Coordinates of C-alpha atoms in Angstrom, one line a residue:
Chain A
M1 CA 74.4 92.6 127.7
T2 CA 71.8 90.3 129.2
D3 CA 69.8 93.3 130.0
T4 CA 69.6 94.6 126.5
A5 CA 68.8 91.2 125.2
A6 CA 65.9 90.7 127.6
H7 CA 64.7 94.2 127.0
A8 CA 64.7 93.8 123.2
K9 CA 63.0 90.4 123.2
P10 CA 59.4 91.3 122.6
S11 CA 59.9 93.9 120.0
A12 CA 62.6 92.0 118.2
G13 CA 60.4 88.9 118.2
S14 CA 57.4 90.5 116.7
R15 CA 59.4 92.5 114.2
A16 CA 61.1 89.4 113.1
K17 CA 57.8 87.7 112.7
R18 CA 56.6 90.2 110.3
F19 CA 59.6 89.6 108.0
L20 CA 58.4 86.1 107.5
K21 CA 54.8 86.7 106.6
P22 CA 53.7 87.8 103.2
N23 CA 50.8 90.1 103.1
V24 CA 48.1 87.5 102.3
V25 CA 45.3 89.9 101.9
L26 CA 47.1 91.9 99.3
L27 CA 48.2 88.8 97.4
A28 CA 44.7 87.3 97.4
L29 CA 43.5 90.4 95.6
I30 CA 45.4 89.5 92.5
P31 CA 43.6 86.2 91.7
L32 CA 40.3 87.7 92.7
F33 CA 40.8 90.5 90.3
L34 CA 41.7 88.1 87.6
L35 CA 38.7 85.9 88.4
Y36 CA 36.2 88.7 87.9
L37 CA 38.1 90.5 85.1
P38 CA 36.2 88.6 82.2
R39 CA 33.0 90.0 83.5
F40 CA 34.1 93.5 82.6
V41 CA 36.5 92.9 79.7
E42 CA 34.8 91.7 76.6
N43 CA 38.0 91.8 74.5
T44 CA 38.6 88.1 74.0
T45 CA 42.0 88.7 72.3
L46 CA 43.1 90.4 75.5
L47 CA 41.7 87.6 77.6
Q48 CA 43.5 85.1 75.5
A49 CA 46.7 87.0 76.0
I50 CA 46.1 87.0 79.8
S51 CA 45.6 83.2 79.7
V52 CA 49.0 82.7 78.0
A53 CA 50.5 85.1 80.6
T54 CA 48.9 83.0 83.4
I55 CA 50.6 80.0 82.0
F56 CA 53.9 81.9 81.9
V57 CA 53.3 82.8 85.6
M58 CA 53.6 79.1 86.4
F59 CA 56.7 78.8 84.2
A60 CA 58.4 81.7 86.0
A61 CA 57.3 80.7 89.5
S62 CA 58.5 77.2 89.0
W63 CA 61.9 78.5 87.6
D64 CA 62.1 80.7 90.7
I65 CA 61.9 77.9 93.3
L66 CA 64.9 76.3 91.6
S67 CA 66.9 79.2 90.5
G68 CA 65.8 82.2 92.5
Y69 CA 65.5 80.3 95.8
T70 CA 68.1 77.7 95.7
G71 CA 70.5 79.5 93.4
Q72 CA 70.8 76.8 90.9
V73 CA 70.3 79.1 87.9
S74 CA 68.8 77.1 85.1
F75 CA 69.1 78.3 81.5
G76 CA 67.1 75.4 80.3
H77 CA 63.7 75.6 82.0
A78 CA 62.0 75.0 78.6
A79 CA 63.3 71.4 78.8
F80 CA 60.8 70.7 81.6
I81 CA 58.0 72.7 80.1
G82 CA 58.5 71.0 76.7
T83 CA 58.7 67.6 78.3
G84 CA 55.4 68.1 80.0
A85 CA 53.8 69.5 76.8
Y86 CA 55.1 66.8 74.5
T87 CA 54.1 64.0 76.9
V88 CA 50.6 65.3 76.9
A89 CA 50.6 65.7 73.1
L90 CA 52.0 62.1 72.6
F91 CA 49.1 60.8 74.6
S92 CA 46.6 62.6 72.4
K93 CA 48.4 61.3 69.3
Y94 CA 48.8 57.7 70.3
E95 CA 46.5 57.0 73.2
P96 CA 43.6 59.3 72.7
G97 CA 41.5 57.2 75.1
V98 CA 43.6 58.3 78.0
S99 CA 41.9 61.2 79.9
N100 CA 43.4 64.7 79.7
E101 CA 44.0 64.7 83.4
L102 CA 45.9 61.4 83.3
A103 CA 48.0 62.6 80.4
L104 CA 48.7 65.8 82.3
L105 CA 49.8 63.7 85.3
A106 CA 52.0 61.7 83.1
G107 CA 53.5 65.0 81.8
V108 CA 54.3 66.0 85.3
L109 CA 55.9 62.7 86.1
V110 CA 58.1 62.6 83.0
A111 CA 59.2 66.2 83.7
A112 CA 59.9 65.3 87.3
L113 CA 62.0 62.4 86.1
L114 CA 63.9 64.7 83.8
G115 CA 64.4 66.9 86.9
V116 CA 66.1 64.0 88.6
A117 CA 68.1 63.1 85.5
I118 CA 69.4 66.6 85.2
G119 CA 69.5 67.4 88.9
V120 CA 71.8 64.6 90.0
P121 CA 74.7 65.2 87.6
C122 CA 74.3 69.0 88.1
L123 CA 74.6 68.8 91.9
R124 CA 78.2 69.6 91.7
L125 CA 77.9 72.3 89.0
K126 CA 77.6 75.9 89.8
G127 CA 77.1 79.2 88.1
P128 CA 78.0 79.3 84.4
Y129 CA 78.6 75.5 84.3
L130 CA 75.2 74.7 85.6
A131 CA 73.7 77.2 83.2
L132 CA 75.5 75.6 80.3
A133 CA 74.5 72.1 81.3
T134 CA 70.8 73.0 81.6
L135 CA 71.0 74.9 78.4
S136 CA 72.4 71.9 76.5
V137 CA 69.7 69.6 77.8
A138 CA 67.0 71.7 76.3
G139 CA 69.0 72.0 73.1
A140 CA 69.4 68.2 73.0
L141 CA 65.6 67.8 73.4
V142 CA 65.1 70.0 70.4
Q143 CA 67.3 67.7 68.3
I144 CA 65.5 64.7 69.6
T145 CA 62.3 66.0 68.1
F146 CA 64.0 66.0 64.7
I147 CA 65.5 62.5 65.2
Y148 CA 62.1 61.1 66.1
K149 CA 60.4 63.4 63.6
E150 CA 57.6 60.9 62.8
Q151 CA 56.6 60.7 66.5
L152 CA 57.5 64.2 67.7
G153 CA 57.0 66.2 64.5
G154 CA 60.3 68.0 64.3
E155 CA 59.7 71.7 63.4
D156 CA 56.0 71.0 62.8
G157 CA 55.4 69.9 66.3
I158 CA 52.2 67.9 67.1
A159 CA 48.8 69.2 66.4
G160 CA 45.4 68.0 67.6
V161 CA 46.2 67.8 71.3
K162 CA 43.0 67.2 73.2
N163 CA 41.9 70.5 74.6
V164 CA 40.9 71.6 78.1
Q165 CA 37.3 71.8 77.2
D166 CA 37.3 68.0 76.6
G167 CA 38.9 67.3 79.9
A168 CA 36.7 65.4 82.4
V169 CA 37.7 67.7 85.1
T170 CA 39.0 70.8 83.4
G171 CA 36.0 71.1 81.0
P172 CA 33.2 71.2 83.6
L173 CA 35.5 73.3 85.9
G174 CA 36.2 75.9 83.3
E175 CA 32.6 76.0 82.1
G176 CA 31.3 76.2 85.7
L177 CA 33.6 79.1 86.5
S178 CA 32.7 80.9 83.2
K179 CA 29.0 80.6 84.1
L180 CA 29.6 81.7 87.6
V181 CA 31.5 84.8 86.6
L182 CA 29.7 85.8 83.4
G183 CA 26.3 84.4 84.2
P184 CA 25.0 81.2 82.5
L185 CA 23.1 83.1 79.9
T186 CA 25.9 85.4 78.8
F187 CA 28.3 82.5 78.6
G188 CA 25.7 80.4 76.7
G189 CA 25.3 83.2 74.2
K190 CA 29.0 83.3 73.2
S191 CA 30.3 81.6 70.1
P192 CA 32.0 78.2 70.7
F193 CA 35.3 79.9 69.9
D194 CA 34.8 82.6 72.6
Q195 CA 33.5 80.0 75.0
Y196 CA 36.7 78.1 74.6
I197 CA 38.7 81.3 75.4
Y198 CA 36.8 81.7 78.6
V199 CA 37.1 78.1 79.7
S200 CA 40.8 78.0 79.1
Y201 CA 41.1 81.4 80.9
F202 CA 39.6 80.1 84.0
V203 CA 41.3 76.7 83.9
A204 CA 44.7 78.4 83.5
L205 CA 43.8 80.8 86.4
L206 CA 42.8 78.0 88.7
A207 CA 45.9 76.0 87.9
M208 CA 48.1 79.1 88.4
V209 CA 46.5 79.8 91.8
L210 CA 47.2 76.3 92.9
V211 CA 50.7 76.1 91.6
V212 CA 51.9 79.6 92.6
G213 CA 50.0 79.4 95.9
G214 CA 51.7 76.1 96.7
L215 CA 55.1 77.4 95.7
M216 CA 54.6 80.5 97.8
L217 CA 53.5 78.5 100.8
L218 CA 56.7 76.5 100.5
G219 CA 58.9 79.4 99.6
Y220 CA 57.7 81.7 102.4
G221 CA 57.7 78.8 104.9
K222 CA 60.4 77.0 106.8
R223 CA 61.5 74.9 103.9
G224 CA 61.8 78.0 101.7
L225 CA 64.1 79.5 104.3
V226 CA 66.4 76.4 104.0
L227 CA 66.4 76.7 100.2
R228 CA 67.3 80.4 100.5
S229 CA 70.2 79.5 102.8
I230 CA 71.6 77.3 100.1
Q231 CA 71.4 80.1 97.6
Q232 CA 73.1 82.4 100.0
D233 CA 76.1 80.2 100.9
E234 CA 76.4 76.5 100.4
A235 CA 79.2 76.0 102.8
A236 CA 77.5 77.9 105.5
A237 CA 74.3 76.0 104.9
E238 CA 76.2 72.7 105.3
A239 CA 77.7 74.0 108.5
A240 CA 74.2 74.8 109.7
G241 CA 73.3 71.1 109.1
V242 CA 71.4 71.5 105.8
P243 CA 71.4 68.2 103.8
L244 CA 72.5 70.0 100.6
T245 CA 71.9 67.1 98.2
R246 CA 68.4 66.4 99.3
Y247 CA 67.3 70.0 99.2
K248 CA 69.0 70.8 95.9
L249 CA 67.5 67.8 94.2
A250 CA 64.1 68.4 95.7
A251 CA 64.1 71.9 94.3
F252 CA 65.0 70.5 90.9
V253 CA 62.3 67.9 90.9
L254 CA 59.6 70.3 92.3
S255 CA 60.6 72.9 89.8
A256 CA 60.5 70.4 86.9
A257 CA 57.2 69.0 88.0
C258 CA 55.5 72.4 88.2
A259 CA 57.0 73.4 84.8
G260 CA 55.9 70.1 83.3
F261 CA 52.4 70.7 84.6
A262 CA 52.2 74.2 83.2
G263 CA 53.7 73.0 79.9
G264 CA 51.2 70.2 79.7
L265 CA 48.3 72.4 80.4
Y266 CA 49.5 75.0 77.9
A267 CA 49.6 72.2 75.3
Q268 CA 46.0 71.4 76.1
I269 CA 44.9 75.0 75.9
R270 CA 46.7 75.7 72.6
G271 CA 45.8 72.3 71.2
T272 CA 49.3 72.1 69.7
V273 CA 52.9 71.6 70.8
A274 CA 55.9 73.0 68.8
L275 CA 59.5 73.7 69.2
D276 CA 58.9 77.1 70.9
L277 CA 58.1 75.1 74.0
L278 CA 61.6 73.7 74.1
S279 CA 63.4 76.7 72.7
V280 CA 66.3 78.7 74.2
D281 CA 64.1 81.8 73.6
L282 CA 61.6 80.5 76.0
S283 CA 64.2 79.7 78.6
L284 CA 65.7 83.1 78.3
L285 CA 62.3 84.8 78.4
I286 CA 61.6 83.1 81.7
I287 CA 64.9 84.4 83.1
I288 CA 64.1 87.9 81.9
I289 CA 60.7 87.7 83.5
A290 CA 62.1 86.5 86.8
A291 CA 64.8 89.1 87.0
F292 CA 62.3 91.8 85.9
G293 CA 59.8 90.9 88.6
G294 CA 62.4 89.9 91.3
A295 CA 63.9 86.5 91.5
G296 CA 63.7 84.6 94.7
S297 CA 60.3 85.9 95.7
I298 CA 57.9 83.7 93.6
I299 CA 55.4 86.6 93.6
G300 CA 57.9 88.8 91.7
P301 CA 58.4 86.5 88.7
A302 CA 54.6 85.8 88.8
I303 CA 53.7 89.4 88.4
G304 CA 56.6 89.9 86.1
A305 CA 55.2 87.3 83.8
Y306 CA 51.9 89.2 83.5
A307 CA 53.7 92.4 82.7
V308 CA 56.2 91.0 80.2
I309 CA 53.8 88.5 78.4
L310 CA 51.0 91.0 78.1
L311 CA 53.5 93.5 76.6
Q312 CA 54.9 90.9 74.3
N313 CA 51.6 89.3 73.1
Y314 CA 49.3 92.2 73.2
Y315 CA 50.3 95.8 74.0
L316 CA 53.5 96.1 72.0
D317 CA 51.7 94.9 68.9
R318 CA 49.2 97.7 69.4
A319 CA 51.9 100.3 70.3
S320 CA 53.8 100.1 67.1
D321 CA 53.7 98.3 63.8
V322 CA 57.4 97.8 64.1
F323 CA 56.8 95.0 66.6
V324 CA 54.2 93.4 64.4
E325 CA 56.6 93.3 61.5
H326 CA 59.6 92.3 63.5
P327 CA 58.4 90.3 66.5
E328 CA 62.0 89.4 67.2
L329 CA 62.6 93.0 68.4
K330 CA 60.4 92.3 71.4
I331 CA 62.8 90.0 73.3
G332 CA 65.6 92.5 72.5
S333 CA 63.5 95.3 73.9
F334 CA 62.8 93.3 77.0
A335 CA 66.5 92.7 77.4
L336 CA 67.2 96.4 77.2
L337 CA 64.3 97.2 79.5
L338 CA 65.7 94.6 82.0
I339 CA 69.1 96.3 82.0
V340 CA 67.4 99.6 83.0
V341 CA 65.2 97.8 85.6
L342 CA 68.2 96.1 87.1
I343 CA 70.1 99.4 87.4
V344 CA 67.1 101.1 89.1
A345 CA 65.9 98.1 91.1
P346 CA 68.6 95.3 91.4
R347 CA 66.2 93.0 93.2
G348 CA 63.5 93.3 90.5
L349 CA 60.4 95.5 90.4
V350 CA 57.8 93.7 92.5
P351 CA 59.4 93.2 96.0
P352 CA 60.1 96.9 96.5
L353 CA 56.7 97.9 95.1
L354 CA 54.9 95.5 97.4
Q355 CA 57.0 96.7 100.3
R356 CA 55.9 100.3 99.6
L357 CA 52.3 99.2 99.3
S358 CA 52.0 97.5 102.6
G359 CA 54.6 99.0 104.8
R360 CA 58.1 98.0 105.8
G361 CA 58.9 94.4 105.5
S362 CA 55.5 92.8 105.6
P363 CA 55.1 91.5 102.0
S364 CA 58.5 90.1 101.9
R365 CA 59.6 86.7 100.9
A366 CA 60.3 84.1 103.5
A367 CA 63.8 85.2 103.5
G368 CA 62.5 88.7 103.3
A369 CA 65.4 90.7 104.4
A370 CA 66.5 91.8 100.9
L371 CA 63.6 94.0 100.9
T372 CA 64.8 96.0 103.9
E373 CA 68.3 96.2 102.6
S374 CA 69.4 99.8 102.2
A375 CA 70.8 98.9 98.7
Chain B
M1 CA 85.6 56.6 129.5
T2 CA 85.9 57.6 125.9
A3 CA 86.8 61.2 125.1
L4 CA 84.3 63.4 123.3
L5 CA 86.5 63.9 120.3
E6 CA 89.4 61.8 119.2
A7 CA 91.8 62.6 116.4
E8 CA 93.9 59.6 115.5
A9 CA 97.0 60.1 113.3
V10 CA 95.1 62.5 111.1
T11 CA 97.1 63.2 108.0
R12 CA 96.1 65.4 105.1
R13 CA 98.2 65.8 102.0
F14 CA 97.7 68.1 99.1
G15 CA 99.9 66.7 96.4
G16 CA 103.4 66.8 97.7
L17 CA 102.5 69.0 100.7
T18 CA 101.6 67.4 104.0
A19 CA 99.5 70.0 105.6
V20 CA 98.6 67.9 108.6
N21 CA 101.0 65.2 109.6
E22 CA 99.9 62.3 112.0
V23 CA 98.1 64.5 114.4
S24 CA 96.6 62.8 117.4
F25 CA 94.8 64.2 120.4
T26 CA 91.7 63.9 122.4
V27 CA 89.2 66.4 123.7
E28 CA 87.3 65.6 126.9
Q29 CA 83.7 66.6 127.5
G30 CA 83.5 70.1 128.8
A31 CA 87.0 71.1 127.9
A32 CA 88.1 74.3 126.2
V33 CA 91.1 73.7 124.0
G34 CA 93.1 76.3 122.1
L35 CA 94.7 75.4 118.8
I36 CA 97.6 77.6 117.9
G37 CA 100.4 77.8 115.3
A38 CA 101.9 80.2 112.8
N39 CA 100.3 80.7 109.5
G40 CA 100.6 77.6 107.4
A41 CA 101.0 75.3 110.4
G42 CA 98.0 73.3 109.4
K43 CA 95.4 74.5 111.9
T44 CA 92.7 75.3 109.4
T45 CA 93.2 72.1 107.5
L46 CA 93.0 70.1 110.7
F47 CA 89.9 72.1 111.6
N48 CA 88.3 71.2 108.3
C49 CA 89.2 67.6 108.8
L50 CA 87.6 67.6 112.3
T51 CA 84.3 69.1 111.0
G52 CA 83.8 67.0 107.9
F53 CA 84.6 69.9 105.5
D54 CA 87.7 68.1 104.4
K55 CA 88.6 64.4 104.4
P56 CA 91.9 63.3 105.9
T57 CA 94.2 61.4 103.6
S58 CA 94.6 58.9 106.5
G59 CA 93.8 58.6 110.1
D60 CA 90.5 58.8 111.9
V61 CA 88.3 61.4 113.6
R62 CA 85.8 60.0 116.2
L63 CA 83.1 61.6 118.2
R64 CA 82.3 59.5 121.3
G65 CA 84.1 56.6 119.6
K66 CA 82.2 56.8 116.4
S67 CA 84.0 57.8 113.2
L68 CA 82.9 60.9 111.6
L69 CA 84.8 60.4 108.4
K70 CA 82.2 58.5 106.4
L71 CA 79.5 61.0 107.3
P72 CA 78.3 63.7 104.9
R73 CA 78.8 67.2 106.3
H74 CA 75.3 67.7 107.5
K75 CA 75.4 64.5 109.4
V76 CA 78.6 65.5 111.1
V77 CA 76.8 68.6 112.2
G78 CA 73.8 66.5 113.2
S79 CA 75.9 64.2 115.3
G80 CA 77.0 67.2 117.4
V81 CA 80.0 68.9 115.8
A82 CA 79.5 72.5 114.8
R83 CA 81.9 75.0 113.5
T84 CA 82.2 78.7 112.7
F85 CA 84.2 80.1 109.8
Q86 CA 87.3 82.3 110.1
I87 CA 85.9 84.5 107.3
V88 CA 82.3 84.8 108.5
K89 CA 79.7 83.2 106.2
P90 CA 76.3 84.7 107.1
F91 CA 73.3 84.2 104.9
P92 CA 73.5 87.9 104.1
D93 CA 70.1 88.6 102.7
L94 CA 68.3 86.8 105.5
P95 CA 67.5 88.5 108.7
V96 CA 69.6 87.6 111.7
L97 CA 66.8 85.6 113.2
A98 CA 66.3 83.6 110.0
N99 CA 70.0 82.8 109.9
V100 CA 69.6 81.0 113.2
M101 CA 66.3 79.5 112.3
V102 CA 67.9 77.4 109.4
P103 CA 69.7 74.9 111.6
L104 CA 66.7 74.7 113.9
I105 CA 64.4 73.9 111.0
V106 CA 66.7 71.2 109.6
R107 CA 67.0 69.6 113.0
R108 CA 63.2 69.4 113.0
T109 CA 62.9 71.4 116.2
K110 CA 59.5 71.0 117.8
G111 CA 57.5 74.0 118.7
D112 CA 58.1 77.7 117.9
V113 CA 61.3 77.8 115.8
K114 CA 61.4 81.6 116.0
A115 CA 61.2 81.6 119.8
E116 CA 64.0 79.0 119.9
A117 CA 66.1 81.0 117.5
L118 CA 65.6 84.1 119.6
K119 CA 66.8 82.2 122.7
V120 CA 70.0 81.3 120.9
L121 CA 70.5 84.9 119.9
Q122 CA 70.1 85.9 123.5
R123 CA 72.8 83.5 124.5
V124 CA 75.3 85.3 122.3
G125 CA 73.9 88.8 123.0
L126 CA 72.4 89.4 119.5
A127 CA 68.7 89.3 120.3
H128 CA 68.4 93.1 119.7
R129 CA 69.5 92.7 116.1
A130 CA 67.1 89.8 115.4
A131 CA 65.2 91.6 112.7
S132 CA 68.2 93.2 111.0
P133 CA 69.4 91.8 107.7
S134 CA 72.7 90.2 108.6
S135 CA 74.4 92.2 105.9
Q136 CA 74.1 95.2 108.1
L137 CA 75.9 93.7 111.1
S138 CA 79.3 94.9 112.4
E139 CA 82.2 92.5 112.2
G140 CA 81.8 91.7 115.9
D141 CA 78.1 91.0 115.6
L142 CA 78.8 88.8 112.5
K143 CA 81.1 86.7 114.7
R144 CA 78.3 86.4 117.2
L145 CA 75.8 85.4 114.5
E146 CA 78.3 82.8 113.3
M147 CA 78.4 81.4 116.8
A148 CA 74.7 81.6 117.2
R149 CA 74.1 79.7 114.0
A150 CA 76.6 77.0 115.1
L151 CA 74.9 76.8 118.6
A152 CA 71.5 76.4 117.0
T153 CA 72.7 73.1 115.5
G154 CA 72.7 71.8 119.1
P155 CA 76.4 71.0 119.3
E156 CA 78.2 69.0 121.9
L157 CA 81.4 70.2 120.4
L158 CA 81.8 73.7 119.0
L159 CA 84.9 74.6 116.9
L160 CA 85.6 78.3 116.5
D161 CA 87.9 79.3 113.7
E162 CA 89.6 82.5 114.7
P163 CA 86.7 84.1 116.4
F164 CA 88.7 87.2 117.3
A165 CA 90.2 87.9 113.8
G166 CA 89.3 91.4 112.6
L167 CA 87.8 92.5 115.9
S168 CA 88.7 95.5 118.1
T169 CA 90.1 95.0 121.6
N170 CA 86.7 96.1 122.9
E171 CA 84.8 93.6 120.7
I172 CA 87.2 90.8 121.7
G173 CA 86.5 91.5 125.4
V174 CA 82.7 91.3 124.9
L175 CA 83.0 88.2 122.7
S176 CA 85.3 86.5 125.3
E177 CA 82.5 87.0 127.9
T178 CA 80.1 85.2 125.5
I179 CA 82.5 82.3 124.9
N180 CA 83.1 82.0 128.7
Q181 CA 79.4 81.8 129.1
L182 CA 79.1 79.0 126.6
K183 CA 81.9 77.2 128.5
A184 CA 80.0 77.6 131.7
D185 CA 76.9 76.2 129.9
G186 CA 79.0 73.0 129.3
V187 CA 79.7 73.4 125.6
T188 CA 83.0 71.7 124.7
L189 CA 85.1 74.2 122.7
V190 CA 88.0 74.0 120.3
I191 CA 89.3 77.4 119.4
V192 CA 91.8 78.2 116.6
E193 CA 93.2 81.6 117.3
H194 CA 96.2 83.8 116.6
K195 CA 95.5 86.3 119.3
I196 CA 97.2 84.2 121.9
G197 CA 96.7 86.5 124.9
S198 CA 93.0 86.6 124.4
L199 CA 92.9 82.9 123.7
L200 CA 94.8 81.9 126.9
A201 CA 92.2 83.7 129.0
L202 CA 89.6 81.3 127.7
V203 CA 91.1 77.9 127.4
D204 CA 92.4 75.4 129.9
R205 CA 94.6 73.5 127.4
V206 CA 96.6 74.5 124.3
I207 CA 97.7 72.4 121.4
A208 CA 100.5 74.0 119.3
M209 CA 101.1 73.0 115.7
D210 CA 104.0 73.6 113.4
Q211 CA 104.4 72.4 109.9
G212 CA 101.5 70.0 110.2
R213 CA 102.6 68.4 113.4
V214 CA 101.6 68.8 117.1
I215 CA 104.7 70.3 118.8
A216 CA 103.2 70.8 122.2
D217 CA 100.0 69.9 124.1
G218 CA 99.1 70.7 127.6
E219 CA 98.5 73.5 130.2
P220 CA 98.6 76.9 128.5
E221 CA 101.5 78.3 130.5
A222 CA 103.6 75.2 129.9
V223 CA 102.9 75.1 126.2
M224 CA 103.8 78.8 125.8
R225 CA 107.1 78.2 127.6
D226 CA 107.9 75.2 125.5
P227 CA 111.1 75.9 123.5
A228 CA 109.6 74.3 120.3
V229 CA 106.7 76.6 120.5
V230 CA 108.8 79.7 121.1
R231 CA 111.0 78.7 118.2
A232 CA 108.0 78.2 115.9
Y233 CA 106.9 81.7 116.7
L234 CA 110.1 83.0 115.2
G235 CA 112.1 82.9 118.4
G236 CA 110.3 85.9 119.9
D237 CA 108.7 85.9 123.3
P238 CA 105.0 85.0 123.2
E239 CA 103.8 88.4 124.4
A240 CA 105.5 90.2 121.6
Q241 CA 104.3 87.7 119.1
E242 CA 100.8 88.4 120.2
E243 CA 101.1 91.9 119.0
A244 CA 102.4 90.8 115.6
G245 CA 100.5 87.6 115.3
H246 CA 97.2 88.7 113.9
E247 CA 96.6 88.5 110.2

């Protein structure tokens, strides 16, 4: 027995090591590709759709660190997104002197606080009960926008949110990247409307790389492993010495903060906030995206967001007039598509794909092993 | 000198049922103690009370004189009491190595966590499966993994809940060797087990329970000859009960 163990040590060690390392090179190609895409794609409608998808990548990735990783499946992620967005909008409405970045930071903080407020009472809830609780919080927030209609606008939302181009940081950053990628002359020659599309495209991209990169570092690292252990079996995690409360709450707060950030930035890019940012539809769409791409891998929901949102906001409209006339058919189609995907690839599409691209095991999530499961 | 573990009048009631009734005993550093009893005798409830997974209705559980009762579960683990589960609870989607890394990470182990985890796997003879998803392990290997994960918490006291349940005779033999090795390494053990023959080979003391009470406590041979123990095992002789005793 000791013989076998000693003999197996080096190979087992190096093999195990590979399980825990995502393929960084492969993953870095995605933002690089997106960075240079506007140089070759002149279709600004498509670029706009990609910007929205980039925002949704943050929605989905932030959902994943809470739900995919820790197993606290939230059906009310829109609550955090909407909180961030509405906070930013309220600053524009009542304190326009406050800088965009400060308003965004406030959005992050308020969303994080909501994360604590929901996370603490939800610590003891699991499965459908947790789902219901999170769902009702988002629902309650929608009602609050009607109760405080004067301030929050009810179904009209709030218009005139200070946009990214006005931001002291985001403005120059977005313009700088636009000039870098397109060339200063090309960028300068665009209409202000198109310029705004480019600026918001790059700001969204940069934010996404930071948020998703950060979440992946965490998720694929040691702390991510601990989060996954909670998702796998709470009692076993406790027996392994995991401080359950601390980790579960931290996941709630981090997820809420990232969602609030993405929501706030989305508000600044759109220039408006409305009930769609708090809606059940949004929460459901995020879950569909995550399951489609592969929950519990960060990268899966991230890529899933591009696929689903581009289909929803761009390609389906061009595929058939049915979707233009009846946009509500889209989410139904996604649900159907998801069923098919989950039958074919129960772990979502992205993890097995990445695995095939870069060989056994290497692109896996921190926890990685699901990828090598025979199922 | 204080004992490593002290249970003092531990009582656990579920409504009208008293599952554990005024149980007191101590476990000395380095001892290997077997906990036996028929189904429903209260072993698992007592076990849960000792490891912080359940709170006694009354009584106290102390490690080196310090009560464990007010501590949350992870602090009980952190203070040196680790357990395994009768029905194994691996993190099924995680590789074997990652299963063992989790306790090392939350203990803030310095240095290379993977290398440390591998060392622990070697102790239980599972290093060759380090990279396998734990869902692919055999029942015997799962029991080892369960033990490895508990060992990785750095326990002074390791409580094994029916480590032999569901294993073949062959697997029991191999696992017994591993447990003996842990004993030799100085780990204090409390083992709940139905397979008495295999258990007696490992422990130097046996506590027998019946209907929530301790009915005998002492040298294995003496306990097994104790009339109360024989009666609790349905009046049969212990060897015969061993055949019928597994779940």
